[in-house]
Amino acid sequence: MKTILVTGGSGFIGRNLCMRLASTVEERSGYQLIVLSRNPEKAVKVLPQSVQCISDLTQLNQPIDILINLAGEPIADRRWSEKRKATISQSRIQTTQALYEYFKQADKPPSIVISGSAIGYYGGGIANNQPVTEEGAVEPNFSSQLCAGWESAAQQFDQLGARVCLLRTGIVLGQQGALSKLLPAFKFGLGGPIASGQQWMPWVHIEDMVKIIIYAMQNDITGPINCTAPQPVTNREFAKTLGKVLKRPAIAPMPAAIVKLLFGQMGDELMIQGQSVIPQKLQQQGFQFNYSDLHSALEQLFKPKK
Ligand SMILES: NC(=O)c1ccc[n+]([C@@H]2O[C@H](COP(=O)([O-])OP(=O)(O)OC[C@H]3O[C@@H](n4cnc5c(N)ncnc54)[C@H](OP(=O)(O)O)[C@@H]3O)[C@@H](O)[C@H]2O)c1
């Protein structure tokens, strides 16, 4: 039986991962799941029954084989003040550092560490059509500094003998997350391209995101992994496809000036900029995506459920 510790397990990705892993537990594949949460009473309500929730690492009473580190303050919730940026950074970098400090003292540290990051690692860019692989250059901004710091903190686990994977995740499409924020406008026919619409929006379906994490647990893959579907789209294409799937017009543009006015630096980095990130490492390893193109991913999410 392997024991997995998940931080951020109550969140959008973590919850879907735990549900998938818990169902494999029922299939007797041999994983025991522990979620580290700031609020375990709340976390248990959204997680499968077999998951144990703890609020502090000192509550661990067995060695951890696999650490999956997803915790972090939401990034796209509101404008970034200096205080907000510090909270966003600390909730990832300091939290990861604290995990490292704890496991440095452990008799048996985890042998696999899978830690969050984002395509924001590559920084800004508006109409750069060059595909960005895991070796892609960085155009520095707050997001890139945040991801670099988060990755460095996680990378230290290799000094403890762990295989470390860094999930450079694109926009995860599912019932929660970014899509749930976009939907109201699109449903009322008020959706459309943002700014020039030429910025790239690398995305990944939540099922594939979970599949990638489980793949990283079970296969010999290491270092940064671009967790994005093989066919990234521009923001204009994204709006058009979402409108088509929802059968709503998606032609109401949102000018860059309004985005900057409403959302400041957060809007600029997360909504107006974006690079054409591709999952080179996963593809080289033969990973099979369930959803490679946006239309099929959105159709799966919005098709009427029987
Ligand atoms: N979803 C995406 O599209 C996407 C894209 C790129 C990267 N990512 C990254 O992947 C990770 C997981 O994403 P997600 O969408 O599942 O995030 P999420 O739904 O916001 O969940 C993150 C979890 O982190 C914990 N958390 C929140 N604020 C925290 C804080 N201040 N300090 C410590 N822990 C805190 C919470 O767990 P508790 O309340 O139980 O402690 C929360 O459930 C995030 O770090 C995110 O930046 C996500």
CSV table of C-alpha atoms and ligand atoms in Angstrom, one decimal:
chain,number,residue,atom,x,y,z
A,1,MET,CA,0.0,0.0,0.0
A,2,LYS,CA,1.5,3.4,-1.0
A,3,THR,CA,0.5,6.5,1.0
A,4,ILE,CA,0.0,9.7,-0.9
A,5,LEU,CA,-0.1,13.1,0.8
A,6,VAL,CA,-2.0,15.8,-1.2
A,7,THR,CA,-1.8,19.5,-0.3
A,8,GLY,CA,-4.6,21.6,-1.8
A,9,GLY,CA,-6.5,18.3,-2.1
A,10,SER,CA,-9.8,20.2,-1.4
A,11,GLY,CA,-9.4,22.4,-4.5
A,12,PHE,CA,-10.6,21.9,-8.0
A,13,ILE,CA,-7.7,19.7,-9.3
A,14,GLY,CA,-7.0,18.0,-6.0
A,15,ARG,CA,-10.6,17.0,-5.4
A,16,ASN,CA,-10.9,15.5,-8.9
A,17,LEU,CA,-7.6,13.7,-8.4
A,18,CYS,CA,-8.7,12.3,-5.0
A,19,MET,CA,-12.0,11.1,-6.4
A,20,ARG,CA,-10.1,9.3,-9.2
A,21,LEU,CA,-7.5,7.8,-6.9
A,22,ALA,CA,-10.1,6.9,-4.3
A,23,SER,CA,-12.0,4.9,-7.0
A,24,THR,CA,-8.8,3.1,-7.8
A,25,VAL,CA,-8.4,2.4,-4.1
A,26,GLU,CA,-11.8,0.7,-4.3
A,27,GLU,CA,-10.4,-1.3,-7.2
A,28,ARG,CA,-7.6,-2.3,-4.7
A,29,SER,CA,-4.8,-0.7,-6.6
A,30,GLY,CA,-3.2,0.1,-3.3
A,31,TYR,CA,-3.1,3.8,-2.5
A,32,GLN,CA,-4.0,5.4,0.8
A,33,LEU,CA,-4.8,9.1,0.6
A,34,ILE,CA,-4.1,11.9,3.1
A,35,VAL,CA,-5.1,15.5,2.4
A,36,LEU,CA,-3.3,18.3,4.3
A,37,SER,CA,-5.8,21.2,4.6
A,38,ARG,CA,-6.1,24.4,6.5
A,39,ASN,CA,-9.7,23.4,7.3
A,40,PRO,CA,-10.0,19.5,7.5
A,41,GLU,CA,-13.7,19.7,8.7
A,42,LYS,CA,-14.6,21.5,5.4
A,43,ALA,CA,-12.3,19.4,3.3
A,44,VAL,CA,-13.8,16.0,4.4
A,45,LYS,CA,-17.2,17.2,3.0
A,46,VAL,CA,-15.9,17.5,-0.5
A,47,LEU,CA,-13.6,14.4,-0.5
A,48,PRO,CA,-14.3,10.7,-0.8
A,49,GLN,CA,-14.9,9.0,2.6
A,50,SER,CA,-11.7,7.0,2.3
A,51,VAL,CA,-9.5,10.1,2.4
A,52,GLN,CA,-8.0,11.1,5.7
A,53,CYS,CA,-7.8,14.9,6.3
A,54,ILE,CA,-5.2,16.5,8.6
A,55,SER,CA,-4.4,20.1,9.4
A,56,ASP,CA,-0.8,19.7,10.4
A,57,LEU,CA,2.2,17.6,9.3
A,58,THR,CA,2.8,16.5,12.9
A,59,GLN,CA,-0.4,14.5,12.6
A,60,LEU,CA,1.2,12.2,10.1
A,61,ASN,CA,1.8,8.8,11.7
A,62,GLN,CA,3.2,6.9,8.8
A,63,PRO,CA,5.8,7.5,6.0
A,64,ILE,CA,4.6,9.3,2.8
A,65,ASP,CA,5.6,7.6,-0.4
A,66,ILE,CA,4.2,10.2,-2.8
A,67,LEU,CA,3.7,13.9,-2.2
A,68,ILE,CA,1.4,15.8,-4.5
A,69,ASN,CA,1.7,19.5,-3.8
A,70,LEU,CA,-1.1,21.7,-5.2
A,71,ALA,CA,-1.9,24.2,-2.4
A,72,GLY,CA,-2.0,27.9,-3.2
A,73,GLU,CA,-4.1,31.0,-2.7
A,74,PRO,CA,-6.3,31.6,-5.8
A,75,ILE,CA,-4.4,33.7,-8.4
A,76,ALA,CA,-7.2,35.0,-10.6
A,77,ASP,CA,-9.8,36.0,-8.0
A,78,ARG,CA,-9.1,39.7,-7.8
A,79,ARG,CA,-6.6,42.5,-8.6
A,80,TRP,CA,-3.1,42.0,-7.4
A,81,SER,CA,-2.1,44.5,-4.8
A,82,GLU,CA,1.5,44.2,-3.4
A,83,LYS,CA,-0.1,42.5,-0.3
A,84,ARG,CA,-2.1,40.1,-2.5
A,85,LYS,CA,1.0,39.2,-4.5
A,86,ALA,CA,2.8,38.4,-1.3
A,87,THR,CA,0.0,36.1,-0.1
A,88,ILE,CA,-0.1,34.4,-3.5
A,89,SER,CA,3.6,33.7,-3.4
A,90,GLN,CA,3.9,32.8,0.3
A,91,SER,CA,1.0,30.3,0.0
A,92,ARG,CA,3.0,28.4,-2.6
A,93,ILE,CA,6.7,29.0,-1.9
A,94,GLN,CA,6.7,29.1,1.9
A,95,THR,CA,4.2,26.2,2.0
A,96,THR,CA,6.5,24.1,-0.2
A,97,GLN,CA,9.5,25.1,1.8
A,98,ALA,CA,7.8,24.0,5.0
A,99,LEU,CA,7.0,20.6,3.5
A,100,TYR,CA,10.7,20.3,2.5
A,101,GLU,CA,11.9,21.3,6.0
A,102,TYR,CA,9.5,18.7,7.5
A,103,PHE,CA,10.5,15.8,5.2
A,104,LYS,CA,14.2,16.7,5.5
A,105,GLN,CA,13.9,15.5,9.1
A,106,ALA,CA,11.8,12.4,8.3
A,107,ASP,CA,13.3,8.9,8.5
A,108,LYS,CA,11.8,8.1,5.1
A,109,PRO,CA,11.0,11.2,2.9
A,110,PRO,CA,8.7,10.7,-0.2
A,111,SER,CA,10.3,9.1,-3.2
A,112,ILE,CA,8.1,10.9,-5.6
A,113,VAL,CA,7.2,14.6,-5.4
A,114,ILE,CA,4.7,16.1,-7.9
A,115,SER,CA,4.4,19.8,-7.4
A,116,GLY,CA,2.3,22.5,-8.9
A,117,SER,CA,3.5,25.2,-11.2
A,118,ALA,CA,1.8,26.9,-14.2
A,119,ILE,CA,2.4,27.9,-17.8
A,120,GLY,CA,2.8,31.4,-16.2
A,121,TYR,CA,6.4,30.1,-15.7
A,122,TYR,CA,7.1,31.2,-19.3
A,123,GLY,CA,6.0,34.7,-18.5
A,124,GLY,CA,4.4,37.3,-20.9
A,125,GLY,CA,3.9,37.3,-24.6
A,126,ILE,CA,1.0,38.4,-26.9
A,127,ALA,CA,1.3,37.3,-30.4
A,128,ASN,CA,4.3,34.9,-30.2
A,129,ASN,CA,3.3,32.0,-32.4
A,130,GLN,CA,6.4,29.9,-31.6
A,131,PRO,CA,5.4,26.7,-29.7
A,132,VAL,CA,6.8,26.8,-26.2
A,133,THR,CA,8.2,23.5,-24.9
A,134,GLU,CA,9.6,22.7,-21.5
A,135,GLU,CA,12.9,24.3,-22.7
A,136,GLY,CA,11.1,27.5,-23.7
A,137,ALA,CA,12.6,30.9,-22.9
A,138,VAL,CA,11.1,33.0,-20.1
A,139,GLU,CA,9.8,36.5,-20.5
A,140,PRO,CA,9.9,37.7,-16.9
A,141,ASN,CA,6.8,39.0,-15.0
A,142,PHE,CA,5.2,38.3,-11.7
A,143,SER,CA,3.7,35.0,-12.8
A,144,SER,CA,7.1,33.7,-14.0
A,145,GLN,CA,8.9,34.8,-10.8
A,146,LEU,CA,6.2,33.1,-8.8
A,147,CYS,CA,6.4,29.8,-10.7
A,148,ALA,CA,10.2,29.8,-10.7
A,149,GLY,CA,10.2,30.3,-6.9
A,150,TRP,CA,7.6,27.6,-6.4
A,151,GLU,CA,9.5,25.2,-8.6
A,152,SER,CA,12.9,25.9,-6.9
A,153,ALA,CA,11.3,25.1,-3.5
A,154,ALA,CA,9.9,21.8,-4.8
A,155,GLN,CA,13.1,20.9,-6.6
A,156,GLN,CA,15.0,20.7,-3.3
A,157,PHE,CA,13.3,17.4,-2.7
A,158,ASP,CA,15.8,15.8,-5.2
A,159,GLN,CA,18.4,16.3,-2.5
A,160,LEU,CA,16.3,13.9,-0.4
A,161,GLY,CA,16.5,11.4,-3.2
A,162,ALA,CA,13.0,12.1,-4.6
A,163,ARG,CA,12.0,12.0,-8.3
A,164,VAL,CA,10.5,15.5,-8.7
A,165,CYS,CA,7.9,16.5,-11.3
A,166,LEU,CA,6.8,20.1,-11.8
A,167,LEU,CA,3.4,20.6,-13.3
A,168,ARG,CA,3.4,23.6,-15.6
A,169,THR,CA,-0.4,23.6,-15.9
A,170,GLY,CA,-2.5,25.5,-18.5
A,171,ILE,CA,-6.1,26.6,-17.9
A,172,VAL,CA,-7.8,23.6,-16.5
A,173,LEU,CA,-11.3,23.1,-18.0
A,174,GLY,CA,-14.0,21.6,-15.8
A,175,GLN,CA,-17.1,22.4,-13.9
A,176,GLN,CA,-15.1,24.6,-11.5
A,177,GLY,CA,-12.1,26.7,-12.2
A,178,ALA,CA,-11.7,29.4,-14.9
A,179,LEU,CA,-14.5,28.1,-17.1
A,180,SER,CA,-17.1,28.6,-14.3
A,181,LYS,CA,-16.1,32.3,-14.2
A,182,LEU,CA,-16.4,32.7,-18.0
A,183,LEU,CA,-19.7,30.9,-18.3
A,184,PRO,CA,-22.2,33.5,-17.1
A,185,ALA,CA,-21.1,36.1,-19.7
A,186,PHE,CA,-21.2,33.5,-22.5
A,187,LYS,CA,-24.5,32.2,-21.5
A,188,PHE,CA,-26.0,35.7,-21.7
A,189,GLY,CA,-24.4,36.1,-25.1
A,190,LEU,CA,-21.9,38.7,-23.7
A,191,GLY,CA,-18.8,36.6,-24.3
A,192,GLY,CA,-16.2,37.3,-26.9
A,193,PRO,CA,-12.5,37.8,-27.5
A,194,ILE,CA,-10.4,39.7,-24.9
A,195,ALA,CA,-8.1,42.5,-26.2
A,196,SER,CA,-6.6,41.5,-29.6
A,197,GLY,CA,-7.8,37.9,-29.1
A,198,GLN,CA,-4.3,36.8,-30.5
A,199,GLN,CA,-2.9,35.8,-27.1
A,200,TRP,CA,-2.6,32.0,-26.7
A,201,MET,CA,-4.7,30.2,-24.1
A,202,PRO,CA,-3.2,26.8,-23.5
A,203,TRP,CA,-5.8,24.6,-21.8
A,204,VAL,CA,-6.2,21.1,-20.5
A,205,HIS,CA,-9.4,19.1,-19.7
A,206,ILE,CA,-9.6,18.2,-16.0
A,207,GLU,CA,-9.8,14.5,-16.8
A,208,ASP,CA,-6.5,14.8,-18.6
A,209,MET,CA,-5.0,16.9,-15.8
A,210,VAL,CA,-5.8,14.1,-13.3
A,211,LYS,CA,-4.5,11.5,-15.8
A,212,ILE,CA,-1.2,13.4,-16.1
A,213,ILE,CA,-0.7,13.5,-12.4
A,214,ILE,CA,-1.4,9.8,-12.1
A,215,TYR,CA,0.9,9.2,-15.1
A,216,ALA,CA,3.7,11.2,-13.3
A,217,MET,CA,3.2,9.0,-10.2
A,218,GLN,CA,3.5,5.8,-12.1
A,219,ASN,CA,6.0,6.5,-14.9
A,220,ASP,CA,9.7,7.5,-15.1
A,221,ILE,CA,9.2,11.2,-15.9
A,222,THR,CA,11.0,14.0,-14.2
A,223,GLY,CA,11.4,17.8,-14.1
A,224,PRO,CA,9.1,20.3,-15.7
A,225,ILE,CA,6.0,18.9,-17.5
A,226,ASN,CA,3.8,21.1,-19.6
A,227,CYS,CA,0.3,20.1,-18.6
A,228,THR,CA,-1.6,21.4,-21.6
A,229,ALA,CA,-3.5,19.8,-24.5
A,230,PRO,CA,-1.6,19.3,-27.7
A,231,GLN,CA,-3.7,21.9,-29.5
A,232,PRO,CA,-3.5,25.2,-27.7
A,233,VAL,CA,-5.8,27.9,-29.1
A,234,THR,CA,-5.8,31.7,-29.3
A,235,ASN,CA,-8.2,33.6,-27.1
A,236,ARG,CA,-10.3,34.4,-30.1
A,237,GLU,CA,-10.6,30.8,-31.1
A,238,PHE,CA,-11.4,29.9,-27.5
A,239,ALA,CA,-14.3,32.4,-27.4
A,240,LYS,CA,-15.6,31.2,-30.8
A,241,THR,CA,-15.5,27.6,-29.8
A,242,LEU,CA,-17.1,28.1,-26.4
A,243,GLY,CA,-19.9,30.2,-28.1
A,244,LYS,CA,-20.4,27.4,-30.7
A,245,VAL,CA,-20.7,24.7,-28.0
A,246,LEU,CA,-23.0,26.8,-25.9
A,247,LYS,CA,-25.0,27.8,-29.0
A,248,ARG,CA,-24.6,31.5,-28.0
A,249,PRO,CA,-23.1,34.4,-29.9
A,250,ALA,CA,-19.5,35.1,-28.8
A,251,ILE,CA,-18.7,38.3,-30.5
A,252,ALA,CA,-18.8,40.9,-27.7
A,253,PRO,CA,-15.1,42.0,-27.5
A,254,MET,CA,-13.5,43.2,-24.2
A,255,PRO,CA,-11.0,45.8,-25.1
A,256,ALA,CA,-7.5,45.7,-23.5
A,257,ALA,CA,-8.0,49.1,-21.8
A,258,ILE,CA,-11.1,47.8,-20.0
A,259,VAL,CA,-9.4,44.6,-18.8
A,260,LYS,CA,-6.5,46.7,-17.5
A,261,LEU,CA,-8.9,49.2,-15.8
A,262,LEU,CA,-10.9,46.4,-14.2
A,263,PHE,CA,-8.2,43.9,-13.3
A,264,GLY,CA,-4.9,45.8,-13.4
A,265,GLN,CA,-1.7,43.7,-13.6
A,266,MET,CA,-3.7,40.5,-13.0
A,267,GLY,CA,-5.8,41.1,-16.1
A,268,ASP,CA,-2.7,42.0,-18.1
A,269,GLU,CA,-0.7,38.9,-17.3
A,270,LEU,CA,-3.5,36.3,-17.1
A,271,MET,CA,-6.0,37.6,-19.7
A,272,ILE,CA,-4.1,39.7,-22.3
A,273,GLN,CA,-0.8,37.7,-22.4
A,274,GLY,CA,-0.3,34.0,-23.2
A,275,GLN,CA,2.1,31.8,-25.0
A,276,SER,CA,1.6,28.8,-27.3
A,277,VAL,CA,2.6,26.1,-24.7
A,278,ILE,CA,2.8,22.5,-26.0
A,279,PRO,CA,3.2,19.3,-24.0
A,280,GLN,CA,6.4,18.1,-25.6
A,281,LYS,CA,7.6,15.9,-22.8
A,282,LEU,CA,4.3,14.1,-22.4
A,283,GLN,CA,4.0,13.6,-26.1
A,284,GLN,CA,7.6,12.3,-26.4
A,285,GLN,CA,6.7,9.7,-23.7
A,286,GLY,CA,3.7,8.6,-25.6
A,287,PHE,CA,1.1,10.0,-23.1
A,288,GLN,CA,-2.4,9.8,-24.6
A,289,PHE,CA,-4.7,12.7,-24.1
A,290,ASN,CA,-8.4,12.0,-23.9
A,291,TYR,CA,-9.1,15.5,-25.2
A,292,SER,CA,-6.7,17.0,-27.7
A,293,ASP,CA,-8.9,19.6,-29.3
A,294,LEU,CA,-10.9,22.3,-27.6
A,295,HIS,CA,-14.2,21.5,-29.2
A,296,SER,CA,-14.3,17.9,-28.0
A,297,ALA,CA,-13.3,19.0,-24.5
A,298,LEU,CA,-16.0,21.6,-24.2
A,299,GLU,CA,-18.6,19.3,-25.7
A,300,GLN,CA,-17.8,16.7,-23.1
A,301,LEU,CA,-18.2,19.3,-20.4
A,302,PHE,CA,-21.5,20.8,-21.7
A,303,LYS,CA,-23.3,18.0,-23.3
A,304,PRO,CA,-26.5,17.3,-21.5
A,305,LYS,CA,-26.0,14.7,-18.8
A,306,LYS,CA,-28.4,11.8,-18.9
B,1,LIG,N1,-7.0,25.4,-12.1
B,1,LIG,C1,-6.2,25.9,-13.0
B,1,LIG,O1,-6.6,26.2,-14.2
B,1,LIG,C2,-4.7,26.0,-12.7
B,1,LIG,C3,-3.9,26.4,-13.8
B,1,LIG,C4,-2.5,26.5,-13.5
B,1,LIG,C5,-2.0,26.2,-12.2
B,1,LIG,N2,-2.9,25.8,-11.3
B,1,LIG,C6,-2.3,25.6,-9.9
B,1,LIG,O2,-2.6,24.3,-9.4
B,1,LIG,C7,-2.9,24.4,-8.0
B,1,LIG,C8,-4.3,23.7,-7.8
B,1,LIG,O3,-5.2,24.4,-8.6
B,1,LIG,P1,-6.8,24.4,-8.3
B,1,LIG,O4,-7.5,25.0,-9.4
B,1,LIG,O5,-7.2,23.1,-7.8
B,1,LIG,O6,-6.8,25.5,-7.0
B,1,LIG,P2,-7.9,25.7,-6.0
B,1,LIG,O7,-9.2,25.2,-6.4
B,1,LIG,O8,-7.9,27.2,-5.7
B,1,LIG,O9,-7.4,24.9,-4.7
B,1,LIG,C9,-6.2,25.2,-4.1
B,1,LIG,C10,-6.2,24.7,-2.7
B,1,LIG,O10,-5.1,25.3,-2.0
B,1,LIG,C11,-5.4,25.5,-0.7
B,1,LIG,N3,-5.1,27.0,-0.4
B,1,LIG,C12,-5.8,28.0,-0.8
B,1,LIG,N4,-5.3,29.2,-0.3
B,1,LIG,C13,-4.2,28.8,0.5
B,1,LIG,C14,-3.3,29.5,1.3
B,1,LIG,N5,-3.4,30.8,1.4
B,1,LIG,N6,-2.3,28.8,1.9
B,1,LIG,C15,-2.3,27.4,1.8
B,1,LIG,N7,-3.2,26.7,1.0
B,1,LIG,C16,-4.1,27.4,0.4
B,1,LIG,C17,-6.9,25.2,-0.4
B,1,LIG,O11,-7.0,24.0,0.3
B,1,LIG,P3,-7.5,24.1,1.9
B,1,LIG,O12,-8.5,25.2,2.0
B,1,LIG,O13,-8.1,22.7,2.1
B,1,LIG,O14,-6.2,24.3,2.7
B,1,LIG,C18,-7.4,25.0,-1.8
B,1,LIG,O15,-8.4,24.0,-1.9
B,1,LIG,C19,-2.9,25.8,-7.6
B,1,LIG,O16,-1.8,26.1,-6.8
B,1,LIG,C20,-2.9,26.6,-8.9
B,1,LIG,O17,-2.1,27.8,-8.9
B,1,LIG,C21,-4.2,25.7,-11.5
